[in-house]
Amino acid sequence: MPVPTTRSGALPGPEPAAGPKEPGGNSGGGRRPWPVPSGPPDAGLLTLLLAAGLWFHALPRIGFREMGDYGLLDRLPATYHLSLLVLTAGFVLSLRRAGTAPWWPAAHCAALLFALKAPPAMLYDAVRYPWASKHDAVVDTLLANGELRPGAELSGNMSAYDQWPGFFTLNSGLVRAFGVESAAAYANWAPVVLGLLMMPVLVLIYRTFCQDWRLVWTAVWVFQLANWVGQDYFAPQGLAYLLHLTVVAVVLRHFVRPGSAGRLRDRTTLDPTAACVPPPTGTRQRAVCVVVLAPLIAAVNATHQLTPVMLCICLFALTLTRRYRNHGLLAVTVLLMLAWDLTMGRPLFVETLSTLKESIGELTQNSRAGYAGQLTGPGPELAGTAGVLMVLAVAALAGAALVLRRRLVRSALPLLLVSAAPVPLFAVNDYGGEMLFRVYLFGLPGAAFFAAAALVPAAGTRSGRAKALRRKAAAVALPAVLLVLQAGFLPSYYGKERMYYTPPEETALVTRTLDNAPDGSLILSTSGSFPRALHRYDRLEHWFFAEQELPENGRMLEDPARYLADGIPPDTRTYVVLTRTQDVYTAGEGLLPAGGFETLRTKLSASPLFWTVESHSYGVVLEYRPAARGSTPR
């Protein structure tokens, strides 16, 4: 017997799962199951196979070695974009059967993650993000020495990694388990692996507040498209973020106080797609859960310095609701954070406290992006604009849901509070120019959920002209908005790709130079954003002399040789390393004016204070020799 379909052709609701009988004898609030539309059982498989074929056809045609001003954007062939279009169409079609076959939208979400973020992992012959190589350097140091030194003063801002070693300890074990030479062998796969591990955590969070599989998987899809900030690369933040969301998911599912749900257990007062409040837990059960979560919270503290702060703020926000007023868990989380900060992380913790008086209340300064906060060049400027538009789009969609789906918002209020909780950190610190991205990242899970709620209409049986029009509008708006978000993701994520890809020759030049530098040597460079910049960081000193405000760099460019010579300690073996990646980074981030890097390279190479060790089109290495003023540079 065929399954009935809706006449309008709009996205229908799923068949609600059988729930407990409400007072009065009605199961699930007395609502009749919404009919589930039929469809070809292999439609999801066909779209996945077609998208995969187009994607693999496009992969070898991505010209990543010849990137121009727009990064990877104008190097992506038409078949790549077509594969994403087919994948989106298949996902929208799979939502029609999400209530009975949720694995099809799940498979499309996993395919989207792979299609968006796997190209660098499969194509690049170098670690994506030059600054990711410093994390590889920490793993190498840990493997070589068998220990880290949290109390040592290390240049290049490397002390923090020795004070929060969880991520590096884990990867040291993985390097040995996999039998690879270093973590660089798999570093580019971090966004894909972390994204796949995060999907079930997100589903668990969303299913806590919603029983509609269409909305749940749409929220996961929106999260992946809106997660363009690049904090899921090979870094402690990505792992700590996954652990953070896992703790939040467990709290939302297993820390409901008895008698706190009130009317939220009455389905007649809930949104048709809202899930009932999870069963309450007693004091003893919550205490057991705290004991179970304590190692996970400790792992967050051992991995990253900012994420424990975010976790404490989110748990505090949950205590503002009767449902999750658990002061014991919050106290344990705060104590674990302070215990780590006052022992292993004490040097950086004390230093941060001393700078807070200068940053508290400076909203404009704390919300800046990067060192200079002024992107230059077509690709970086487009990436910056696209990122801002993406934030506004997700915020607008979430805001629309707050108006259109008020009953769902009332039952999902804890998720809204968790998403808004990190915003006040703008008033505290700039976190090296990255607070803007971190606040957005930690608020994204909830924002994606409410954005999806604005796109997916509520299931129900009430008929009416207005409701039919709303369903028809949603049937058009959903794929249209998903395509718009997809179009915004690509420039936001790949528009600055020239900064992120490094030719192997440049990497070899830097490695060779740092390997030959005697212990205690000083390495000068415009910034730390180049490959292997912090190789042997425990044996060398570093000075990134252009990581400062633009006016000071302008004065430096007037006489760079004298500027650097005045800052070099006496009797210190010093090398200047200038590479193509530094050129692209300092120009794109606005650290140096147009042509400033070439001016710097030319003046230093011509100065009698610096002797040319190596010179190539992709980089130059100079040695500081103040006694050889009359000699001719080689």
XYZ file of C-alpha atoms in Angstrom:
634
model
C 0.000 0.000 0.000
C 1.610 3.317 -1.013
C 2.399 5.884 1.633
C 0.326 9.090 1.185
C 2.127 12.308 0.257
C 1.306 15.979 0.733
C -0.505 17.701 -2.099
C 1.529 20.888 -1.899
C 4.843 19.134 -2.556
C 6.378 21.046 0.351
C 8.649 19.459 2.889
C 6.378 17.457 5.224
C 7.091 16.595 8.780
C 8.434 13.303 10.055
C 6.433 10.655 11.788
C 6.836 11.436 15.493
C 8.259 8.705 17.638
C 5.930 7.132 20.115
C 6.143 9.053 23.318
C 4.794 8.615 26.807
C 1.119 9.140 27.290
C 0.250 12.580 28.550
C -2.409 13.184 31.186
C -5.762 12.514 29.595
C -4.724 9.357 27.757
C -3.397 10.930 24.558
C -0.136 9.544 23.239
C 2.289 12.184 22.030
C -0.096 15.026 22.824
C -2.958 13.628 20.726
C -1.450 14.641 17.359
C -1.840 12.264 14.454
C 1.426 11.279 12.736
C 2.149 13.438 9.714
C 2.276 11.348 6.541
C 5.747 10.380 5.395
C 6.259 10.892 1.641
C 7.416 8.074 -0.504
C 10.376 8.191 -2.837
C 12.800 5.968 -4.696
C 14.741 3.985 -2.105
C 17.963 4.479 -4.036
C 17.624 8.246 -4.703
C 20.038 9.064 -1.894
C 22.567 6.569 -3.194
C 22.311 7.925 -6.739
C 22.940 11.531 -5.686
C 25.865 10.475 -3.510
C 27.441 8.471 -6.342
C 26.920 11.266 -8.871
C 28.350 13.908 -6.518
C 31.325 11.654 -5.714
C 32.023 11.066 -9.398
C 31.985 14.789 -10.174
C 34.136 15.563 -7.133
C 36.813 13.008 -7.963
C 36.804 14.206 -11.563
C 37.427 17.765 -10.354
C 40.079 16.903 -7.756
C 43.162 16.536 -10.018
C 42.099 19.664 -11.919
C 42.303 21.963 -8.890
C 45.295 24.174 -9.686
C 46.562 24.690 -6.170
C 50.157 25.244 -7.325
C 49.208 28.257 -9.455
C 47.028 30.151 -6.996
C 46.604 33.871 -7.639
C 45.064 36.752 -5.753
C 41.842 34.833 -5.073
C 43.484 31.808 -3.514
C 41.828 28.545 -4.434
C 38.550 30.134 -5.525
C 39.365 30.599 -9.196
C 41.231 27.283 -9.287
C 38.195 25.154 -8.478
C 36.794 23.654 -11.714
C 33.118 23.781 -12.645
C 32.675 20.093 -11.875
C 33.623 20.758 -8.246
C 30.832 23.307 -7.886
C 28.462 20.961 -9.714
C 29.273 18.180 -7.252
C 28.280 20.452 -4.354
C 25.071 21.385 -6.180
C 24.161 17.711 -6.684
C 25.017 16.980 -3.054
C 22.738 19.788 -1.851
C 19.891 18.575 -4.055
C 20.331 15.044 -2.762
C 20.332 16.276 0.837
C 17.082 18.216 0.375
C 15.483 15.178 -1.228
C 16.731 12.914 1.568
C 14.977 15.116 4.126
C 11.633 13.941 2.745
C 12.349 10.501 4.229
C 14.406 11.638 7.231
C 11.832 10.353 9.718
C 12.101 6.769 8.468
C 15.612 6.759 6.966
C 17.771 9.296 8.824
C 20.936 7.623 7.556
C 20.514 9.220 4.113
C 20.769 12.855 5.310
C 23.534 11.676 7.654
C 25.470 10.250 4.705
C 24.984 13.496 2.768
C 26.245 15.541 5.730
C 29.362 13.387 5.944
C 29.847 13.702 2.178
C 29.511 17.501 2.405
C 32.190 17.645 5.080
C 34.501 15.551 2.919
C 33.749 17.541 -0.240
C 34.396 20.903 1.443
C 37.482 20.161 3.513
C 39.225 17.103 2.063
C 40.826 18.680 -1.071
C 43.867 20.088 0.819
C 44.367 16.762 2.582
C 44.346 14.836 -0.691
C 46.268 17.328 -2.828
C 48.762 19.310 -0.771
C 52.357 18.170 -0.421
C 52.821 20.405 2.629
C 50.984 21.087 5.883
C 48.065 23.449 5.306
C 48.328 26.557 7.488
C 52.008 27.382 8.055
C 51.324 27.950 11.744
C 50.094 24.342 12.020
C 53.700 23.280 11.507
C 54.598 24.726 14.897
C 52.235 22.173 16.449
C 54.089 19.505 14.530
C 57.315 20.970 15.975
C 55.986 20.524 19.518
C 55.151 16.886 18.796
C 58.657 16.364 17.376
C 60.211 17.951 20.467
C 58.141 15.788 22.780
C 59.136 12.644 20.887
C 62.812 13.631 20.850
C 63.138 14.746 24.477
C 60.458 12.637 26.125
C 59.247 15.654 28.085
C 58.058 19.246 27.893
C 59.190 22.096 30.141
C 56.190 24.150 31.296
C 58.377 26.465 33.381
C 60.849 27.312 30.612
C 60.720 30.686 28.885
C 60.521 29.973 25.169
C 60.436 32.587 22.427
C 57.896 32.638 19.629
C 54.974 32.332 22.083
C 55.756 28.627 22.476
C 55.624 28.428 26.265
C 51.840 27.957 26.206
C 52.172 24.677 24.311
C 54.415 23.197 26.986
C 51.944 24.331 29.650
C 48.912 22.766 27.897
C 50.395 19.559 26.408
C 47.307 17.340 26.078
C 46.955 17.625 22.309
C 50.655 17.073 21.714
C 50.871 14.094 24.060
C 47.986 12.455 22.202
C 49.613 13.033 18.818
C 52.970 11.773 20.037
C 51.240 8.497 20.756
C 49.500 8.555 17.360
C 52.775 9.156 15.519
C 54.280 6.079 17.164
C 51.115 4.026 16.693
C 50.871 4.859 12.985
C 54.592 4.408 12.442
C 54.905 7.703 10.522
C 57.840 10.081 10.603
C 55.909 12.992 12.106
C 52.398 14.322 12.637
C 52.733 16.230 9.361
C 51.861 12.958 7.597
C 48.213 13.238 8.693
C 47.844 16.843 9.915
C 45.793 17.974 6.905
C 43.112 15.390 7.708
C 42.298 17.003 11.052
C 39.274 19.043 9.790
C 37.687 15.929 8.281
C 38.351 13.658 11.264
C 37.243 16.211 13.850
C 34.170 17.040 11.768
C 33.123 13.401 11.571
C 33.608 12.951 15.331
C 31.590 16.091 15.979
C 28.548 15.020 13.962
C 27.137 12.523 16.517
C 27.773 15.023 19.320
C 25.798 17.698 17.472
C 23.011 15.218 16.746
C 22.835 14.317 20.437
C 22.553 18.006 21.392
C 19.918 18.766 18.771
C 17.838 15.657 19.514
C 17.661 16.801 23.128
C 15.420 19.645 22.002
C 13.912 18.419 18.736
C 12.422 15.129 17.530
C 12.212 16.213 13.886
C 15.054 14.523 12.013
C 14.695 17.048 9.182
C 15.535 19.923 11.483
C 18.328 18.003 13.203
C 20.191 17.164 9.994
C 19.557 20.589 8.503
C 21.165 22.082 11.613
C 24.191 19.816 11.132
C 24.369 20.870 7.462
C 24.169 24.576 8.372
C 26.833 24.090 11.047
C 29.254 22.636 8.508
C 28.636 25.432 6.005
C 28.936 28.122 8.674
C 32.077 26.616 10.243
C 34.449 28.515 7.950
C 36.714 30.021 10.637
C 39.358 27.306 10.279
C 39.668 26.456 13.971
C 39.325 22.737 13.253
C 42.803 22.347 11.796
C 45.694 20.435 13.405
C 45.671 22.397 16.652
C 44.680 22.053 20.321
C 41.562 24.183 19.773
C 39.907 21.625 17.494
C 40.307 18.769 19.976
C 39.322 20.886 22.971
C 36.235 22.125 21.116
C 35.107 18.551 20.482
C 35.582 17.690 24.167
C 33.754 20.873 25.173
C 30.690 20.004 23.066
C 30.741 16.459 24.424
C 30.557 17.747 28.008
C 27.719 20.108 27.058
C 25.827 17.268 25.359
C 26.069 15.033 28.446
C 24.945 17.858 30.718
C 21.931 18.654 28.535
C 20.883 14.987 28.479
C 21.598 13.826 32.023
C 21.502 16.799 34.398
C 17.800 17.729 34.399
C 16.607 18.517 37.908
C 13.459 16.772 39.174
C 10.313 18.861 38.937
C 11.965 21.561 36.840
C 10.299 20.927 33.469
C 6.882 22.259 34.429
C 4.671 22.808 31.389
C 7.456 21.680 29.077
C 6.287 18.102 29.613
C 2.834 18.952 28.265
C 2.934 18.443 24.493
C -0.019 20.731 23.954
C 2.180 23.673 24.961
C 5.201 22.646 22.883
C 6.166 23.190 19.292
C 5.030 20.127 17.267
C 8.647 19.192 16.566
C 9.990 19.868 20.061
C 11.298 16.944 22.077
C 10.127 16.347 25.593
C 12.498 17.327 28.362
C 14.880 14.428 29.164
C 14.012 12.364 32.236
C 15.108 14.004 35.501
C 18.021 12.668 37.497
C 18.425 12.570 41.232
C 21.240 14.014 43.287
C 23.112 10.704 43.436
C 22.843 10.176 39.666
C 24.105 13.677 38.952
C 26.998 13.141 41.350
C 27.952 9.989 39.448
C 27.773 11.947 36.180
C 30.097 14.593 37.642
C 32.613 11.862 38.479
C 32.301 10.499 34.936
C 32.711 13.952 33.370
C 35.635 15.020 35.564
C 38.309 13.264 33.417
C 36.791 14.773 30.291
C 36.832 18.254 31.835
C 40.411 17.666 32.984
C 41.321 16.719 29.401
C 39.860 20.041 28.201
C 42.049 21.866 30.731
C 45.151 19.939 29.671
C 44.553 20.699 25.997
C 43.708 24.383 25.601
C 43.810 27.535 27.699
C 40.652 29.331 26.462
C 38.214 26.431 26.071
C 37.920 25.755 29.851
C 36.880 29.391 30.286
C 34.221 28.935 27.607
C 33.036 25.742 29.289
C 32.703 27.448 32.661
C 30.758 30.310 31.092
C 28.407 27.906 29.297
C 27.756 25.882 32.452
C 27.127 29.107 34.354
C 24.588 30.136 31.710
C 22.803 26.805 32.176
C 22.510 27.413 35.930
C 20.305 30.404 35.087
C 17.560 27.936 34.169
C 15.651 25.816 36.676
C 16.200 22.814 34.440
C 20.006 22.777 34.755
C 20.711 24.565 38.033
C 23.647 22.343 39.065
C 26.106 24.376 41.070
C 28.152 21.308 41.984
C 29.157 20.599 38.391
C 30.015 24.261 37.832
C 32.130 24.315 40.987
C 34.040 21.179 39.954
C 34.676 22.642 36.488
C 35.956 25.936 37.906
C 38.171 24.176 40.439
C 39.707 21.931 37.781
C 40.426 24.975 35.607
C 42.029 26.911 38.458
C 44.022 23.866 39.552
C 45.587 23.623 36.102
C 46.075 27.367 35.647
C 47.838 27.703 38.992
C 50.160 24.746 38.443
C 51.058 23.698 34.881
C 49.727 26.864 33.240
C 50.801 29.316 35.925
C 53.377 31.318 33.874
C 50.963 32.250 31.100
C 48.038 32.579 33.509
C 49.881 35.174 35.596
C 50.994 37.002 32.469
C 47.423 37.103 31.154
C 46.090 38.465 34.429
C 48.639 41.280 34.307
C 47.388 42.378 30.874
C 43.662 42.248 31.638
C 43.600 45.757 33.081
C 44.588 47.077 29.656
C 42.013 45.070 27.684
C 38.899 44.960 29.885
C 36.169 47.092 28.360
C 37.995 47.670 25.057
C 35.239 46.240 22.868
C 36.558 47.634 19.586
C 40.095 46.442 20.216
C 39.051 43.033 21.540
C 36.832 42.304 18.527
C 39.513 43.010 15.931
C 40.632 40.224 13.609
C 44.367 39.535 13.510
C 47.284 41.824 14.311
C 46.507 44.738 12.011
C 42.841 43.977 11.418
C 43.029 45.318 7.836
C 42.975 42.693 5.108
C 44.470 43.739 1.788
C 44.356 42.138 -1.632
C 41.370 40.780 -3.610
C 41.322 37.323 -2.019
C 41.744 38.336 1.643
C 39.299 41.219 1.247
C 36.711 38.930 -0.339
C 37.288 36.337 2.397
C 36.804 38.973 5.095
C 33.622 40.307 3.505
C 32.230 36.828 2.941
C 32.961 35.903 6.563
C 31.071 38.933 7.857
C 28.127 38.191 5.558
C 28.083 34.575 6.723
C 27.896 35.659 10.348
C 25.083 38.081 9.560
C 23.196 35.475 7.526
C 23.319 32.841 10.262
C 22.397 35.449 12.884
C 19.469 36.677 10.767
C 18.149 33.150 10.275
C 18.498 32.372 13.979
C 16.766 35.664 14.820
C 13.903 34.774 12.488
C 13.438 31.492 14.340
C 13.253 33.345 17.649
C 10.205 35.126 16.238
C 8.592 32.418 14.115
C 9.234 29.410 16.365
C 8.708 30.885 19.829
C 7.385 27.650 21.320
C 10.441 25.757 20.093
C 12.701 28.494 21.470
C 11.001 28.196 24.854
C 11.782 24.482 25.095
C 15.304 24.960 23.624
C 16.145 27.967 25.821
C 19.216 26.226 27.386
C 20.780 25.853 23.942
C 20.139 29.537 23.244
C 21.828 30.519 26.522
C 24.850 28.304 25.803
C 25.249 29.932 22.388
C 25.033 33.478 23.727
C 27.204 32.860 26.798
C 30.637 33.490 25.138
C 29.655 36.952 23.804
C 30.669 38.883 26.987
C 34.284 37.757 26.486
C 34.558 40.573 23.931
C 34.755 42.879 26.923
C 37.638 40.976 28.531
C 40.463 40.217 26.084
C 41.323 40.103 22.373
C 43.117 36.723 22.605
C 45.785 37.782 20.150
C 43.255 39.060 17.623
C 41.298 35.779 17.608
C 38.541 36.383 20.178
C 36.123 37.289 17.381
C 36.562 33.886 15.757
C 36.426 31.957 19.029
C 33.180 33.590 20.198
C 31.604 32.834 16.831
C 32.840 29.234 16.958
C 31.438 28.509 20.416
C 28.120 30.148 19.612
C 27.737 28.338 16.286
C 26.091 25.045 17.399
C 23.068 26.828 18.814
C 22.984 29.415 16.044
C 22.961 26.627 13.428
C 20.062 24.903 15.206
C 17.872 27.999 15.292
C 18.864 28.935 11.732
C 17.662 25.497 10.622
C 14.438 25.979 12.595
C 13.732 29.065 10.482
C 14.139 27.016 7.302
C 12.322 23.799 8.227
C 8.596 24.290 8.903
C 7.023 22.751 11.954
C 5.211 19.481 11.422
C 1.528 19.329 12.300
C -1.934 18.475 11.054
C -3.636 21.851 11.150
C -4.603 23.027 7.725
C -5.036 26.530 6.465
C -4.072 28.784 3.627
C -1.375 30.601 5.614
C 0.167 27.333 6.736
C 0.153 25.962 3.188
C 1.843 29.110 1.901
C 4.452 28.867 4.623
C 5.211 25.279 3.653
C 5.525 26.181 -0.012
C 7.811 29.073 0.841
C 9.951 26.767 3.008
C 10.215 24.254 0.158
C 11.830 26.995 -1.957
C 13.732 28.817 0.797
C 15.517 25.761 2.195
C 17.561 24.780 -0.896
C 18.037 28.438 -1.855
C 19.474 29.402 1.530
C 21.676 26.305 1.676
C 23.141 27.213 -1.718
C 23.735 30.793 -0.566
C 25.535 29.576 2.551
C 27.581 27.214 0.394
C 28.529 30.124 -1.870
C 29.618 32.088 1.197
C 31.641 29.239 2.670
C 34.004 28.856 -0.276
C 35.482 32.408 -0.267
C 35.491 32.489 3.542
C 37.443 29.226 3.746
C 39.546 29.278 0.569
C 39.851 32.984 -0.311
C 43.147 33.359 1.586
C 44.577 30.017 0.510
C 47.790 31.553 -0.871
C 48.747 32.144 2.770
C 48.031 28.546 3.670
C 49.817 26.513 1.009
C 53.612 26.385 0.989
C 55.771 24.890 -1.785
C 58.029 22.051 -0.569
C 61.130 23.968 -1.701
C 60.385 26.730 0.779
C 59.849 24.227 3.567
C 63.179 22.560 2.729
C 64.970 25.931 2.788
C 63.672 26.788 6.257
C 64.367 23.306 7.643
C 67.893 23.329 6.281
C 68.611 26.761 7.753
C 67.286 25.965 11.222
C 69.030 22.604 11.320
C 72.372 24.292 10.570
C 71.880 27.137 13.038
C 73.913 26.632 16.252
C 72.014 26.256 19.512
C 71.079 29.626 20.974
C 70.953 31.371 17.575
C 68.407 34.112 16.961
C 66.058 33.667 13.976
C 64.512 36.835 12.558
C 61.491 36.862 10.242
C 58.594 39.169 9.514
C 56.081 36.801 11.138
C 55.780 33.265 12.399
C 53.395 32.320 9.596
C 55.708 30.320 7.382
C 56.505 26.595 7.260
C 58.709 25.097 9.956
C 59.105 28.556 11.484
C 59.509 27.095 14.964
C 61.469 23.982 14.118
C 63.874 23.313 17.048
C 62.043 26.001 19.019
C 63.523 24.713 22.272
C 67.058 25.432 21.047
C 66.616 28.657 19.065
C 65.340 32.153 19.803
C 62.891 33.987 17.533
C 61.917 37.567 16.757
C 58.949 38.157 14.435
C 59.716 41.791 13.885
C 56.737 42.766 11.673
C 54.005 41.473 14.001
C 53.183 44.974 15.205
C 51.127 47.964 14.149
C 51.543 49.276 10.616
C 52.999 52.713 11.571
C 55.892 51.059 13.408
C 56.531 48.791 10.425
C 56.621 51.851 8.202
C 59.439 53.271 10.321
C 61.188 49.908 10.200
C 61.151 49.894 6.389
C 63.010 53.234 6.243
C 66.220 51.521 7.386
C 65.495 47.836 8.114
C 69.169 46.862 8.555
C 69.749 49.409 11.309
C 66.311 48.689 12.864
C 67.100 44.989 13.201
C 70.730 45.546 14.238
C 69.590 47.730 17.136
C 67.386 44.903 18.422
C 69.909 42.069 18.162
C 71.671 41.254 21.445
C 75.490 41.485 21.303
C 77.459 38.358 20.418
C 74.358 36.494 19.213
C 74.488 34.348 16.083
C 71.617 35.734 14.040
C 69.894 34.681 10.820
C 67.173 36.444 8.843
C 64.762 34.132 7.035
C 62.445 35.767 4.472
C 60.152 33.497 2.427
C 57.373 33.740 -0.137
C 54.757 32.701 2.428
C 55.779 35.594 4.668
C 55.395 37.941 1.717
C 51.847 36.735 1.040
C 50.890 36.762 4.727
C 52.232 40.212 5.631
C 50.585 41.717 2.542
C 47.245 39.950 2.993
C 46.994 40.718 6.714
C 48.048 44.326 6.217
C 51.216 44.099 8.302
C 53.336 45.674 5.558
C 52.308 48.170 2.857
C 52.150 47.168 -0.787
C 55.632 46.253 -1.966
C 56.950 46.478 1.592
C 58.250 42.924 1.751
C 60.236 43.285 -1.481
C 61.667 46.569 -0.177
C 62.680 44.813 3.029
C 64.340 41.930 1.180
C 66.207 44.251 -1.208
C 67.532 46.586 1.480
C 68.654 43.789 3.799
C 70.368 41.896 0.959
C 72.253 45.061 -0.029
C 73.277 45.972 3.521
C 76.892 45.312 4.596
C 75.531 44.185 7.970
C 73.938 41.064 6.464
C 75.648 38.323 4.461
C 73.592 36.269 2.005
C 73.644 32.556 2.858
C 71.053 31.395 0.316
C 68.888 33.247 -2.174
C 66.031 31.760 -4.238
C 62.815 32.958 -5.806
C 60.900 31.453 -2.885
C 63.109 32.795 -0.082
C 66.374 34.244 1.120
C 68.511 33.512 4.195
C 70.829 36.211 5.566
C 73.340 36.075 8.401
C 74.051 39.083 10.585
C 77.778 39.914 10.501
C 78.364 43.362 11.996
C 82.182 42.979 11.871
C 82.146 42.490 8.100
C 80.937 45.966 7.166
C 83.581 46.386 4.485
C 83.137 42.944 2.940
C 81.104 42.272 -0.169
C 77.883 40.324 0.434
C 77.722 36.969 -1.307
